[in-house]
Coordinates of C-alpha atoms and ligand atoms in Angstrom, one line a residue:
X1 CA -71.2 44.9 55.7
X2 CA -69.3 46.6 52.8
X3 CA -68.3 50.7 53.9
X4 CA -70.0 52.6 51.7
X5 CA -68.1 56.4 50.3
X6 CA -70.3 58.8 50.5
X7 CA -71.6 60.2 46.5
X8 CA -71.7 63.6 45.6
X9 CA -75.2 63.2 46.3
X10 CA -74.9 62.3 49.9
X11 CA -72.0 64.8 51.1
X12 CA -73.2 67.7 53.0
X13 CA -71.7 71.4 52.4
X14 CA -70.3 72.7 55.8
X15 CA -70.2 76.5 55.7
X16 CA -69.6 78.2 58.5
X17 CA -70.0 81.8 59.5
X18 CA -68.4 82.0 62.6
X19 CA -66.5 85.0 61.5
X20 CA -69.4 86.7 59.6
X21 CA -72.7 86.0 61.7
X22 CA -71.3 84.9 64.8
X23 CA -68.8 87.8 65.0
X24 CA -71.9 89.9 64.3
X25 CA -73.5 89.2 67.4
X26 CA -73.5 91.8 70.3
X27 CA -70.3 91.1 72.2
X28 CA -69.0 88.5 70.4
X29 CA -66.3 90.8 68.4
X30 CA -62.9 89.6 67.9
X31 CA -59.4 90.9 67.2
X32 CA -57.8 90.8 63.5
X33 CA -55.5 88.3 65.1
X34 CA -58.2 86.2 66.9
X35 CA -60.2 85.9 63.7
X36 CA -56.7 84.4 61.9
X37 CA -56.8 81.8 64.4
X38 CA -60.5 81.2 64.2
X39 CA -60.1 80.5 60.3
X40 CA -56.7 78.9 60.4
X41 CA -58.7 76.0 62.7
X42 CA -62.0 76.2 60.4
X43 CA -59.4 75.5 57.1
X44 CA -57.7 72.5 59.2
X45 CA -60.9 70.4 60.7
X46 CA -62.4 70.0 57.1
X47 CA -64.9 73.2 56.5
X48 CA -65.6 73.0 53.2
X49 CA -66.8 77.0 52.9
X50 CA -65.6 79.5 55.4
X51 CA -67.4 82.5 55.6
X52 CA -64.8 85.2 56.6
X53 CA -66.6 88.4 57.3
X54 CA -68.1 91.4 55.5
X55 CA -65.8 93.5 53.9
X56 CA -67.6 97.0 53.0
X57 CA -68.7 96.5 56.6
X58 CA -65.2 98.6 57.7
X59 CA -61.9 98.3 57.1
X60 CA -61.2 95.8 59.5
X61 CA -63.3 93.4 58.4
X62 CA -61.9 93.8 54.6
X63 CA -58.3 93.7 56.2
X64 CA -59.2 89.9 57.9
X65 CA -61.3 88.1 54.7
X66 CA -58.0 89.4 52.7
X67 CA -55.7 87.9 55.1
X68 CA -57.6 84.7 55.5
X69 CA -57.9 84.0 51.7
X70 CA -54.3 84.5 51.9
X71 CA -53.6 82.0 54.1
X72 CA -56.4 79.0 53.8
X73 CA -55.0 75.9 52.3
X74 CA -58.1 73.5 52.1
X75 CA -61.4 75.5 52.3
X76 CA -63.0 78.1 50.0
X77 CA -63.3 81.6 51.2
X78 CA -66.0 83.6 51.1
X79 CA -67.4 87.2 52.0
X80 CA -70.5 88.5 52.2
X81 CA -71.6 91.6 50.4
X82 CA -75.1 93.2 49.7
X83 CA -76.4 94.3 46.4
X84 CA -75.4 97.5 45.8
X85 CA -72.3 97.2 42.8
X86 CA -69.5 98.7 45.2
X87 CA -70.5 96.0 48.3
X88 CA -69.6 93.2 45.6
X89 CA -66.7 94.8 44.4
X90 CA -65.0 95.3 47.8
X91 CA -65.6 91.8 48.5
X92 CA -64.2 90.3 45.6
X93 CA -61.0 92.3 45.8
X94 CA -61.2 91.1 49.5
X95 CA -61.3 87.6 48.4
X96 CA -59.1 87.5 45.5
X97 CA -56.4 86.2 47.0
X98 CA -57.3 82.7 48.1
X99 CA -57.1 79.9 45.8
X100 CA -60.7 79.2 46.0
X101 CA -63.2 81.8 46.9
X102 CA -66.8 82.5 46.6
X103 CA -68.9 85.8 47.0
X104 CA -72.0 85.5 48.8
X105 CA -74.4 88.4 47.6
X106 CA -77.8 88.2 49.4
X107 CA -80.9 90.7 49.0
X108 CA -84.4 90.6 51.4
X109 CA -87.3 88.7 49.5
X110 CA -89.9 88.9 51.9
X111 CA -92.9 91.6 51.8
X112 CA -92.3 92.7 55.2
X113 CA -88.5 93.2 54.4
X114 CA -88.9 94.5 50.8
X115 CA -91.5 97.3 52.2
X116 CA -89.8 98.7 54.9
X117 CA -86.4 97.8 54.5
X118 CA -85.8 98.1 51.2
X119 CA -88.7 100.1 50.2
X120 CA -89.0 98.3 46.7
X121 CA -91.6 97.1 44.9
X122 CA -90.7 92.9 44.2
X123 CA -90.7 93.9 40.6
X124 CA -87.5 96.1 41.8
X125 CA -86.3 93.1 44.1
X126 CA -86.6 91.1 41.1
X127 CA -84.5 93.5 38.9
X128 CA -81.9 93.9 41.7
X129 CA -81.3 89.8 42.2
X130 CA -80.2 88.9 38.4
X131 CA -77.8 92.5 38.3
X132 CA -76.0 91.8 41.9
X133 CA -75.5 87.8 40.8
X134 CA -74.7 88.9 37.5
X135 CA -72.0 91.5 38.6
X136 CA -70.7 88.9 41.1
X137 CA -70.5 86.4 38.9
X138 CA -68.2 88.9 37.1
X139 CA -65.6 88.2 39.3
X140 CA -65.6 84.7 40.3
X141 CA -67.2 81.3 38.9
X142 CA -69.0 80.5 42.5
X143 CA -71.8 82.8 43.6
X144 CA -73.9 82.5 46.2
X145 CA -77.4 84.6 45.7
X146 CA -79.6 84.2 49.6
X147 CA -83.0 85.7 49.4
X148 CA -82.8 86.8 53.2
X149 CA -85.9 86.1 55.0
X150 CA -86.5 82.9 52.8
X151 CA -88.9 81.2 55.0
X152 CA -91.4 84.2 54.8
X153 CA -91.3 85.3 51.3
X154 CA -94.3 84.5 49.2
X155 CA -93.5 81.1 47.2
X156 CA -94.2 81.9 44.4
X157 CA -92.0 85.2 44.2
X158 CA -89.1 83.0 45.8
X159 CA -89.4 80.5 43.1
X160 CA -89.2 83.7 40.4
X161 CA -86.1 85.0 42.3
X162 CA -84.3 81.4 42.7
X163 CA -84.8 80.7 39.0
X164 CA -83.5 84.2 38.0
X165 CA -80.5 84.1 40.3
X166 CA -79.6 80.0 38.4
X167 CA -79.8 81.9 35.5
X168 CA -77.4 84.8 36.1
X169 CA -75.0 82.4 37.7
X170 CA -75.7 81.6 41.4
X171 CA -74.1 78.3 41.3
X172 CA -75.8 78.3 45.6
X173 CA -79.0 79.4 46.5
X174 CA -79.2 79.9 50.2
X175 CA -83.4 80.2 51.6
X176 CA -82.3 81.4 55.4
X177 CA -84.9 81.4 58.2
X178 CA -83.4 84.8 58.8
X179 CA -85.5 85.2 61.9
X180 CA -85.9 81.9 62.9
X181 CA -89.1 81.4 62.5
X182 CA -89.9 78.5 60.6
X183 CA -90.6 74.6 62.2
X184 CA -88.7 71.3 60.7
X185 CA -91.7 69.8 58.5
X186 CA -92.7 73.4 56.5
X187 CA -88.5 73.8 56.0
X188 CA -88.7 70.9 54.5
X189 CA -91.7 70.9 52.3
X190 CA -89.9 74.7 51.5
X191 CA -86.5 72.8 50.0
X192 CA -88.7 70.0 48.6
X193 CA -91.4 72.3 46.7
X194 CA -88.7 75.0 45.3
X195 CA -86.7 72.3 44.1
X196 CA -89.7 70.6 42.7
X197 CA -91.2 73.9 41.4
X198 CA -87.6 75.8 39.8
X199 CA -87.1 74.6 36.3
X200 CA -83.2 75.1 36.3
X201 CA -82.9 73.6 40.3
X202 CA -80.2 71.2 39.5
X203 CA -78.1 73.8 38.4
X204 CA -77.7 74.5 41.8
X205 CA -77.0 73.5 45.3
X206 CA -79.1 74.9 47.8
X207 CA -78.6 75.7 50.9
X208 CA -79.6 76.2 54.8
X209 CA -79.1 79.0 57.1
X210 CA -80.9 79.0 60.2
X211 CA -81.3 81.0 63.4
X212 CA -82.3 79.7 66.6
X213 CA -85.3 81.8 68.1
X214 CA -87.7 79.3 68.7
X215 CA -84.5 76.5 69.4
X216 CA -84.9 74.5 66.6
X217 CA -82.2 75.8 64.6
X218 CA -80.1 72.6 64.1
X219 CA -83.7 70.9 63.8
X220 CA -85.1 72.9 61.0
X221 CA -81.1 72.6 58.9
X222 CA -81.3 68.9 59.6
X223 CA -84.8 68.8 58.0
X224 CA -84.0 71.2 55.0
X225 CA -81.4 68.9 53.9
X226 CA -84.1 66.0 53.7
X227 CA -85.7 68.0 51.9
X228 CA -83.0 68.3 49.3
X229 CA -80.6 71.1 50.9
X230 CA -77.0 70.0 50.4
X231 CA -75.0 72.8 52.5
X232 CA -75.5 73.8 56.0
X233 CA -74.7 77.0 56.9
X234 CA -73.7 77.4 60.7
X235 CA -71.4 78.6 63.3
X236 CA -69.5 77.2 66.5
X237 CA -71.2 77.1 69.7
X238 CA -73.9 78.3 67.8
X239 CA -72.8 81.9 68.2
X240 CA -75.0 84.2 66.0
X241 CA -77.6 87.5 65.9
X242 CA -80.4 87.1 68.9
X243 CA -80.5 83.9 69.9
X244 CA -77.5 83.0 67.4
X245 CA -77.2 80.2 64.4
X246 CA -77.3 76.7 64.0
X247 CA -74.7 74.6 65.8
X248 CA -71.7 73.1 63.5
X249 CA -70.6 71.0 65.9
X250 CA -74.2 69.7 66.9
X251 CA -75.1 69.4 63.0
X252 CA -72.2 67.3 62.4
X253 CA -72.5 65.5 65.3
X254 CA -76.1 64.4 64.5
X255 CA -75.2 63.1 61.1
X256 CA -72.8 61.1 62.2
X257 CA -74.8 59.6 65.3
X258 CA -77.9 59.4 63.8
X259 CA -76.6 58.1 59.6
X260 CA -79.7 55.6 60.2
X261 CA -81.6 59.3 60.1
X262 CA -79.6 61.4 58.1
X263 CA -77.9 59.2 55.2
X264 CA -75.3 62.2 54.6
X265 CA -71.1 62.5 55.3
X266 CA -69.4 66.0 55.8
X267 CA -65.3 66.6 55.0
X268 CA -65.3 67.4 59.5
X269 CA -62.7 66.0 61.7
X270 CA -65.0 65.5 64.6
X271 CA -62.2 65.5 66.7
X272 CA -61.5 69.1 66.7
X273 CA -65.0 69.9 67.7
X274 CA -63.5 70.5 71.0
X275 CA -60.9 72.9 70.5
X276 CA -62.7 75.1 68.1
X277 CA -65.3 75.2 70.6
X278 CA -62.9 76.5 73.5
X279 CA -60.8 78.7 70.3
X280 CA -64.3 80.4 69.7
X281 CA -65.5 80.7 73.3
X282 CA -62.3 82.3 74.3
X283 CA -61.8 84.5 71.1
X284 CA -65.1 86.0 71.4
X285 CA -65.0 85.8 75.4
X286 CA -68.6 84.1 75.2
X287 CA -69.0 81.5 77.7
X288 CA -70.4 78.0 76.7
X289 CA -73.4 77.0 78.6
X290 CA -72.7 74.1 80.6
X291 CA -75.6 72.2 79.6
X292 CA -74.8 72.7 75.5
X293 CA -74.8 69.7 73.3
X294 CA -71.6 68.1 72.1
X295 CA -69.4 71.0 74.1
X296 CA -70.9 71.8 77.1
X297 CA -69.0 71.0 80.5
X298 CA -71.5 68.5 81.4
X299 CA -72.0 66.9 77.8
X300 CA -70.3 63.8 78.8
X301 CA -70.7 64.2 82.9
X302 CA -72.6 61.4 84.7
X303 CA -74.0 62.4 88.4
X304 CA -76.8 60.8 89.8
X305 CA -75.8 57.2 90.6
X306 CA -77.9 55.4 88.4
X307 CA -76.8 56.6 85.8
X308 CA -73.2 56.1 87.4
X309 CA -74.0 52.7 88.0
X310 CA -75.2 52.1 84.1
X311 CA -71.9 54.1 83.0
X312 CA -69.3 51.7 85.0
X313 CA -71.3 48.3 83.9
X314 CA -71.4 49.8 80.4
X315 CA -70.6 53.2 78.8
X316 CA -73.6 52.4 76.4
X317 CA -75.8 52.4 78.7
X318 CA -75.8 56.1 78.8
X319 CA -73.8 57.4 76.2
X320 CA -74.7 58.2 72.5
X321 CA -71.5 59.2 71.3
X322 CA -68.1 59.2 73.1
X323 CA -66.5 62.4 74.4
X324 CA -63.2 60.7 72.6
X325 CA -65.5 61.2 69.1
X326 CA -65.4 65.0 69.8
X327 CA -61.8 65.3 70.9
X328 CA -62.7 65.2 74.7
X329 CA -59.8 63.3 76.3
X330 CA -59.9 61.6 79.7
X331 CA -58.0 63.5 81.7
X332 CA -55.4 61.9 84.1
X333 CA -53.3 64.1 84.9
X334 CA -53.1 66.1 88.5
X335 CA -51.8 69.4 88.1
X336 CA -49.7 71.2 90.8
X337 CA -46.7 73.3 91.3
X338 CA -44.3 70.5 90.5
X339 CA -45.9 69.7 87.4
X340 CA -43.3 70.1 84.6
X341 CA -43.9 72.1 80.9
X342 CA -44.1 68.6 79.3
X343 CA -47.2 67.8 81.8
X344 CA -48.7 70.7 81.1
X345 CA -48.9 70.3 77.5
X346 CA -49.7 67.4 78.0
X347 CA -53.1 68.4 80.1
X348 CA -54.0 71.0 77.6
X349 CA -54.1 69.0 74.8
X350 CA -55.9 66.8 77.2
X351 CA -58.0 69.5 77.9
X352 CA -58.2 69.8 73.6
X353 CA -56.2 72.8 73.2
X354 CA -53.2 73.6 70.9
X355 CA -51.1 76.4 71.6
X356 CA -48.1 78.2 69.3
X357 CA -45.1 77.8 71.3
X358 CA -45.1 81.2 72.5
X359 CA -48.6 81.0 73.7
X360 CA -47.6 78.0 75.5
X361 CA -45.0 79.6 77.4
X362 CA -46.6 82.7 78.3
X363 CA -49.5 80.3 79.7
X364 CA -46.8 77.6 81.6
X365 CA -45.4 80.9 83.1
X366 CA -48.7 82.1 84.3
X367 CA -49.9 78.3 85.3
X368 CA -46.3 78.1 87.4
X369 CA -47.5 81.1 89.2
X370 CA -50.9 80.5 89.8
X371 CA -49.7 77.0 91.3
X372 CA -47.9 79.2 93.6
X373 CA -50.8 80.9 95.3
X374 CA -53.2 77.9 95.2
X375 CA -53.0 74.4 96.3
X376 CA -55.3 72.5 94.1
X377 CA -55.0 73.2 90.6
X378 CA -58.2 72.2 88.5
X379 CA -59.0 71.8 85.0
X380 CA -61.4 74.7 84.9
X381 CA -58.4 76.7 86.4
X382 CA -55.8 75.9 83.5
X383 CA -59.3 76.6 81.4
X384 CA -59.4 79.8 82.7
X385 CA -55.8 80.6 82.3
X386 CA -55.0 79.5 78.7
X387 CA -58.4 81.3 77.7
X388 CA -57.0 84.4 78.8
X389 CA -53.7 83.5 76.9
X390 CA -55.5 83.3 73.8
X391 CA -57.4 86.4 74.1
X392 CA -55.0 88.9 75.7
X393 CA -52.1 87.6 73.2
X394 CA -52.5 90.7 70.9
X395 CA -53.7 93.1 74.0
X396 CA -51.5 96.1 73.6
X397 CA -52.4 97.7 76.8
X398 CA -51.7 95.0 79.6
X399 CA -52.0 95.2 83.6
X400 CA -48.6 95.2 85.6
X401 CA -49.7 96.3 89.1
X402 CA -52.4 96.9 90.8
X403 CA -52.7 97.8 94.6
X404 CA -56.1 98.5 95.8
X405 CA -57.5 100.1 99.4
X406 CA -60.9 98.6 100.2
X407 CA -62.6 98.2 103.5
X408 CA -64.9 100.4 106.1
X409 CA -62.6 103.2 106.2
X410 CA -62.7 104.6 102.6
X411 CA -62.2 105.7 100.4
X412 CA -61.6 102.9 98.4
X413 CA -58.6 103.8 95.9
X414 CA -56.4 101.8 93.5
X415 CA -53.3 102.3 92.1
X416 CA -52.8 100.7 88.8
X417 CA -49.4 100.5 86.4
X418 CA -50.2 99.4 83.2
X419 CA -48.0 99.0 79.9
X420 CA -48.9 100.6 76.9
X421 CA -47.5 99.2 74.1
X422 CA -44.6 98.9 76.3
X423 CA -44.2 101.8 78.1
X424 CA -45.5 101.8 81.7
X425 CA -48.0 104.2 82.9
X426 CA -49.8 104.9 86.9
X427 CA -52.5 106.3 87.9
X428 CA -54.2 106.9 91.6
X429 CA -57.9 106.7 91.6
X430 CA -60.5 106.7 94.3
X431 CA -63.8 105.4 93.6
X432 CA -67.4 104.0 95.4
X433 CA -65.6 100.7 96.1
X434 CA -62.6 98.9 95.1
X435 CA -64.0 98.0 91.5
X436 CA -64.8 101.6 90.7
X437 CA -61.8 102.8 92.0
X438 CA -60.0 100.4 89.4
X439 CA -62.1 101.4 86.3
X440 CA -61.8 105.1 86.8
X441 CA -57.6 104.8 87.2
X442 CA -58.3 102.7 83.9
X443 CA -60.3 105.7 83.0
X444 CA -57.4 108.1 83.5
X445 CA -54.9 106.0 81.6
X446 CA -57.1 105.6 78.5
X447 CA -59.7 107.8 78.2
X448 CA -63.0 106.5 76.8
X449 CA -66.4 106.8 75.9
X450 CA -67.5 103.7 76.1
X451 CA -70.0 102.4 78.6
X452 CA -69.6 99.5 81.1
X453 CA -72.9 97.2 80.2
X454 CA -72.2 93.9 82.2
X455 CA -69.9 93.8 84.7
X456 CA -70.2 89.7 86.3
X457 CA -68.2 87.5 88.7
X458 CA -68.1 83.7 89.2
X459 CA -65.8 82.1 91.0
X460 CA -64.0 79.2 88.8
X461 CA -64.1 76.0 91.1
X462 CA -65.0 75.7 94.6
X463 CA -63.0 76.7 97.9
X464 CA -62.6 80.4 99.2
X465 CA -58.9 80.1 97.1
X466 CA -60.7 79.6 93.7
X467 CA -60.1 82.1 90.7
X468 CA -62.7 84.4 90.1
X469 CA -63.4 85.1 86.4
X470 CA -64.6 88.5 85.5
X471 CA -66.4 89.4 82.7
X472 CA -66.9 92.7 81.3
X473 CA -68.7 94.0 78.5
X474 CA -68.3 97.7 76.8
X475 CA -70.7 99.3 74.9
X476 CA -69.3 102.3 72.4
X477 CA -70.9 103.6 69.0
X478 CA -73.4 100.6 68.7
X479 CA -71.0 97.9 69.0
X480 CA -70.4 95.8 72.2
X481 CA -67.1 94.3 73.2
X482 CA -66.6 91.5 75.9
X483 CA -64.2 90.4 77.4
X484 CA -63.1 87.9 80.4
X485 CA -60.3 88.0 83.5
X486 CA -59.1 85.2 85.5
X487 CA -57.4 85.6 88.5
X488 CA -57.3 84.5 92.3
X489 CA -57.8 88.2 93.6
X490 CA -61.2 89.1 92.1
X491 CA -59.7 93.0 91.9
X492 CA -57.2 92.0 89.7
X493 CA -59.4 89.8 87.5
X494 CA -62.0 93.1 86.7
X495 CA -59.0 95.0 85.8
X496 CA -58.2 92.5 83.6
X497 CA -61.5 91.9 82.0
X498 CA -62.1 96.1 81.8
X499 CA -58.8 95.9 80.1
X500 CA -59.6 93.3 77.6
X501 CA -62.2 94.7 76.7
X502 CA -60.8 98.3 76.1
X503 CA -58.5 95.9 73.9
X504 CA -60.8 94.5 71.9
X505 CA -62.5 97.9 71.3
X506 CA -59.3 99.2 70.2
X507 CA -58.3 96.6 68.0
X508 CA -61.8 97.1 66.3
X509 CA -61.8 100.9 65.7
X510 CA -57.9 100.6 65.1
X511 CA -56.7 103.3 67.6
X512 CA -58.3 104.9 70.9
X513 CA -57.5 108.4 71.1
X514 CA -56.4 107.9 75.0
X515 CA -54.0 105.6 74.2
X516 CA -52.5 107.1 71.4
X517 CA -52.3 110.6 73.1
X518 CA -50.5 108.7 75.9
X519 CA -48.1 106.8 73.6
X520 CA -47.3 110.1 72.0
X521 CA -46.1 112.0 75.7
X522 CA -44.6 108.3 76.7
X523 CA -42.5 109.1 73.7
X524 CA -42.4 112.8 74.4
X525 CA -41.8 112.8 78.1
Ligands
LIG1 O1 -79.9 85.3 58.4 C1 -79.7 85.7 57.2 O2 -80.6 85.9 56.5 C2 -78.3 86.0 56.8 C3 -78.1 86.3 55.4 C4 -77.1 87.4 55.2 C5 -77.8 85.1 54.7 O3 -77.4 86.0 57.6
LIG2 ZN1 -78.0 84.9 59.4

C-alpha cells in the first residue's frame, strides 16, 4: 500500500500550554531557567504553537515569553493576554522577538461568566471581541480570539462572536471547555454546527482546549477534531488548573495508534514523549502517576503471569504501542559504584534524559556518591537524582551540612550550613522533632512568610537503604511552590525539598527579603 503524506487538511495543530496553563496550576510553578528548558524541548520535538506564558501576569512571566521567542527555532510563540488594550500590548512586545509569533487574546462568552465575571451585557461582550482581535491583529498577522467557557455559551451568541472575531482577523478560533464539562458527542456536534452555521468559518482554523474534570479531556479533543477542529491545545502529563488539561503525549499517541480512528498526522517526534514527560515532572516537581497513559512507570510493565506469558510468546499480544515508540528504551545496564561516566550517560539516556554537560557532571558526581552509601543502585534512584539536578540547577540557596539530634531524649535540634549565593551561613535550631527542628534553622537563615502546605515522604525503591524522596509544598501570597528532595537520609532529603521550594518561591517573586538581608551582612560582615 502506497504511504500516503498527510494534506493540509489532515494535519493536526499541536499547541501546547505547558508554560501558560500548566504552569498556572497550584504548585506546578517553575523557575525563569526551568521554563527555557521546558520550551527549548517543546521547539525541538515538533510543537507547532508553543504557548509561553502570560505576560501582564508579572514581570516574570513577560521576562520568559521574551526570552523564549528569542530563542525558538521551529515553533511559533505565543502569549496569552486578556482584552483590556494594555494586556495585548505587553504581550506583543513580549512576543516580538521570535520569528514567528501569535497572540492569543481570549474573553468569557458564557452567561454565567459574562454576569458575574465580567459583569457585561453580551451586547458589551460582543463590542469587546472585534476591538481586542482588532487591536491584536494590529501587531501581528496570527491572532487567536478563545471565547472562554465555549462549551457553555449560548450557540447562537457563540456563532455571533466567532463570525465577528473572522472578521476582525482571528486567523484561530479556540471554543475551550474551560471547565471541563462537556462529553465527546455534544463537542463534536459543537465544532460541526459552528462550522456549519459561521458564514466566514473557513477563514479560520478552529481549535480545542480542554480540561479534564470529568476525565475525558483527551476524549472530548479527540472528538472536536472529528468534528472539524484542526489544533489541539494541551499540555504534558496533562498538567493544568483543577484536574489539569488534555494530555499531548496521550493526544498524539492516539492519533498515531488509532489513524484507522483518527485519519490525522501531527509535526511530533514521538520519541521525545519521554523526556519531556520526566523535563516537566521534574521542572514543576509534580510527580507522574504511575498508572498514567503513554508515561506512567507501569505504561509498558507486565506483572501477572498471563500476561507475562502472552508478552514472551509475543509482544502483541499485550501491547498496543511499543515503549521504543515513545522513547522508552530497554534498559540493560546495572548501575553501581564502578560504573564509569560513559555508562552513566549511557543509562540516562536509557532512562530518556538529556543533560548539558554540566548538568551531567554535577549529577555523575552526586550518582558516584550515592553509589557509595548504597549497594544496589536502581533506575528510580538515578530518577530521583538527575530530577533533583534539573530542578536545583538554578537554586541559589543550596544545603551544605546538616547535623541533626533526634531520639527520646530531646530536644530534637539541627544544625544546618547552607550557601547563599555562595557565601555559607549556620544556624542552631531546636524543634518538636528532627524535621521541625530543620525548617525552623531554615527559618532563621531565610526568613519567610510562607506556609508549609504538604510536607510527604516515600521511600524510592524497596530495602531499609532506599532514598527517601521528600516533597514539600509552600504556600505564600496565593501562589504555591513545590518542590522535591532525594536523598538516603530522610532528614537531609526535607531540607532539601523545604529548600527547593524556598528556591522556587524566590525565583518567582525575584528576591526574598531574608536572603537578601543575609547576602547584604555576608558582604558586610
Ligand atoms: O480554559 C480556558 O478557557 C483557557 C482560556 C484562556 C483559553 O485556558
Ligand atoms: Zn484552560
Amino acid at each position: 500500500m502506497a504511504t500516503q503524506t498527510p494534506s493540509d487538511k489532515d494535519r493536526v495543530v499541536i499547541f501546547d500550554t505547558t508554560l501558560r496553563d500548566g504552569e498556572q496550576c497550584p504548585g506546578a510553578t517553575m523557575t525563569h531557567e526551568e521554563k527555557l528548558e521546558v520550551a527549548e524541548l517543546l521547539d525541538t520535538m515538533g510543537v507547532d504553537i508553543i504557548e509561553a506564558g502570560f505576560p501582564i501576569a508579572s514581570e516574570g512571566d513577560f521576562a520568559a515569553v521574551n526570552e523564549i521567542a528569542r530563542r525558538a527555532k521551529n515553533s511559533v510563540i505565543c502569549g496569552l493576554s486578556r482584552a483590556a488594550p494594555k494586556d495585548i500590548d505587553r504581550c506583543a512586545e513580549a512576543i516580538r522577538p521570535a520569528k514567528r509569533n501569535r497572540i492569543h487574546t481570549f474573553l468569557s462568552t458564557s452567561p454565567v461568566h459574562m454576569k458575574y465575571k465580567l459583569q457585561k451585557e453580551p451586547h458589551e461582550v460582543f463590542e469587546m471581541v472585534v476591538a481586542q482581535v482588532t487591536r491584536a491583529r494590529s501587531h501581528t498577522d496570527d491572532v487567536e480570539w478563545s471565547s472562554e467557557d465555549g462549551t457553555r455559551t449560548e450557540f447562537d451568541f457563540l456563532c455571533r462572536c466567532v463570525e465577528a472575531a473572522i472578521k476582525a482577523g482571528a486567523t484561530t478560533i479556540n471554543i475551550p471547555d474551560t471547565v471541563g464539562y462537556t462529553t465527546p458527542e455534544e463537542y463534536r456536534e459543537l465544532f460541526r454546527r459552528v462550522i456549519e452555521n459561521v458564514p466566514n468559518s473557513d477563514k479560520a482554523v478552529f481549535s480545542v482546549h480542554c480540561h479534564n474534570d470529568l476525565g475525558m479531556a483527551v476524549a472530548n479533543s479527540l472528538a472536536g477534531v472529528m468534528g472539524g477542529a484542526r489544533q489541539i491545545e494541551c499540555t504534558v502529563n496533562g498538567i493544568g488548573e483543577r484536574a489539569g488539561n488534555a494530555a499531548l503525549e496521550e493526544i498524539v499517541m492516539a492519533i498515531k495508534t488509532r489513524n484507522d480512528v483518527f485519519p490525522f498526522a501531527t509535526g511530533i517526534d514521538a520519541t521525545m514523549l519521554t523526556r519531556a514527560s520526566k523535563l516537566v515532572a521534574a521542572a514543576t516537581s509534580f510527580p507522574v502517576q504511575y498508572n498514567k497513559a503513554i508515561v506512567g512507570r507501569n505504561a509498558f510493565a507486565h506483572e501477572s503471569g498471563i500476561h507475562q506469558d502472552g508478552m514472551l510468546k509475543n509482544a502483541q499480544t499485550y501491547e498496543i504501542m511499543t515503549p521504543e515508540s515513545v522513547g522508552v528504551k530497554q534498559t540493560s545496564l546495572v548501575m553501581g559504584k564502578h560504573s564509569g561516566r560513559h555508562a552513566f550517560q549511557h543509562k540516562l539516556e536509557e532512562l530518556g534524559y538529556q543533560l548539558s554537560d554540566n548538568q551531567l557532571q554535577d549529577a555523575f558526581v552526586r550518582f558516584k556518591a550515592l553509589a557509595d552509601r548504597k549497594k544496589q543502585i536502581y533506575d528510580e534512584d538515578i530518577e530521583a537524582l538527575v530530577d533533583e539536578e534539573i530542578a536545583t540547577a538554578h537554586d541559589r540557596v543550596k544545603i551544605v551540612s546538616l547535623t541533626v539530634i533526634a531520639g527520646t531524649m530531646g530536644p530534637q535540634t539541627a544544625t544546618l550550613t547552607v550557601d547563599i549565593d555562595g557565601q555559607h551561613t549556620t544556624h542552631q535550631a531546636t524543634g518538636n522533632g528532627p524535621v521541625d527542628a530543620i525548617f525552623n534553622a531554615i527559618h532563621a537563615i531565610v526568613p519567610h512568610e510562607a506556609k508549609l502546605e504538604l510536607y510527604q515522604v516515600h521511600a524510592v525503591t524497596e530495602g531499609t537503604d532506599a532514598q527517601a524522596e521528600v516533597s514539600v509544598r509552600l504556600a505564600a501570597e496565593g501562589r504555591s511552590f513545590t518542590a522535591k528532595g532525594a536523598d538516603p537520609d530522610t532528614l537531609v532529603a526535607s531540607a532539601k525539598a523545604y529548600l527547593g521550594a524556598l528556591n522556587k518561591m524566590m525565583s518567582k517573586r525575584g528576591k526574598v527579603p531574608g536572603v537578601e538581608k543575609r547576602i547584604h551582612a555576608n558582604e558586610v560582615g
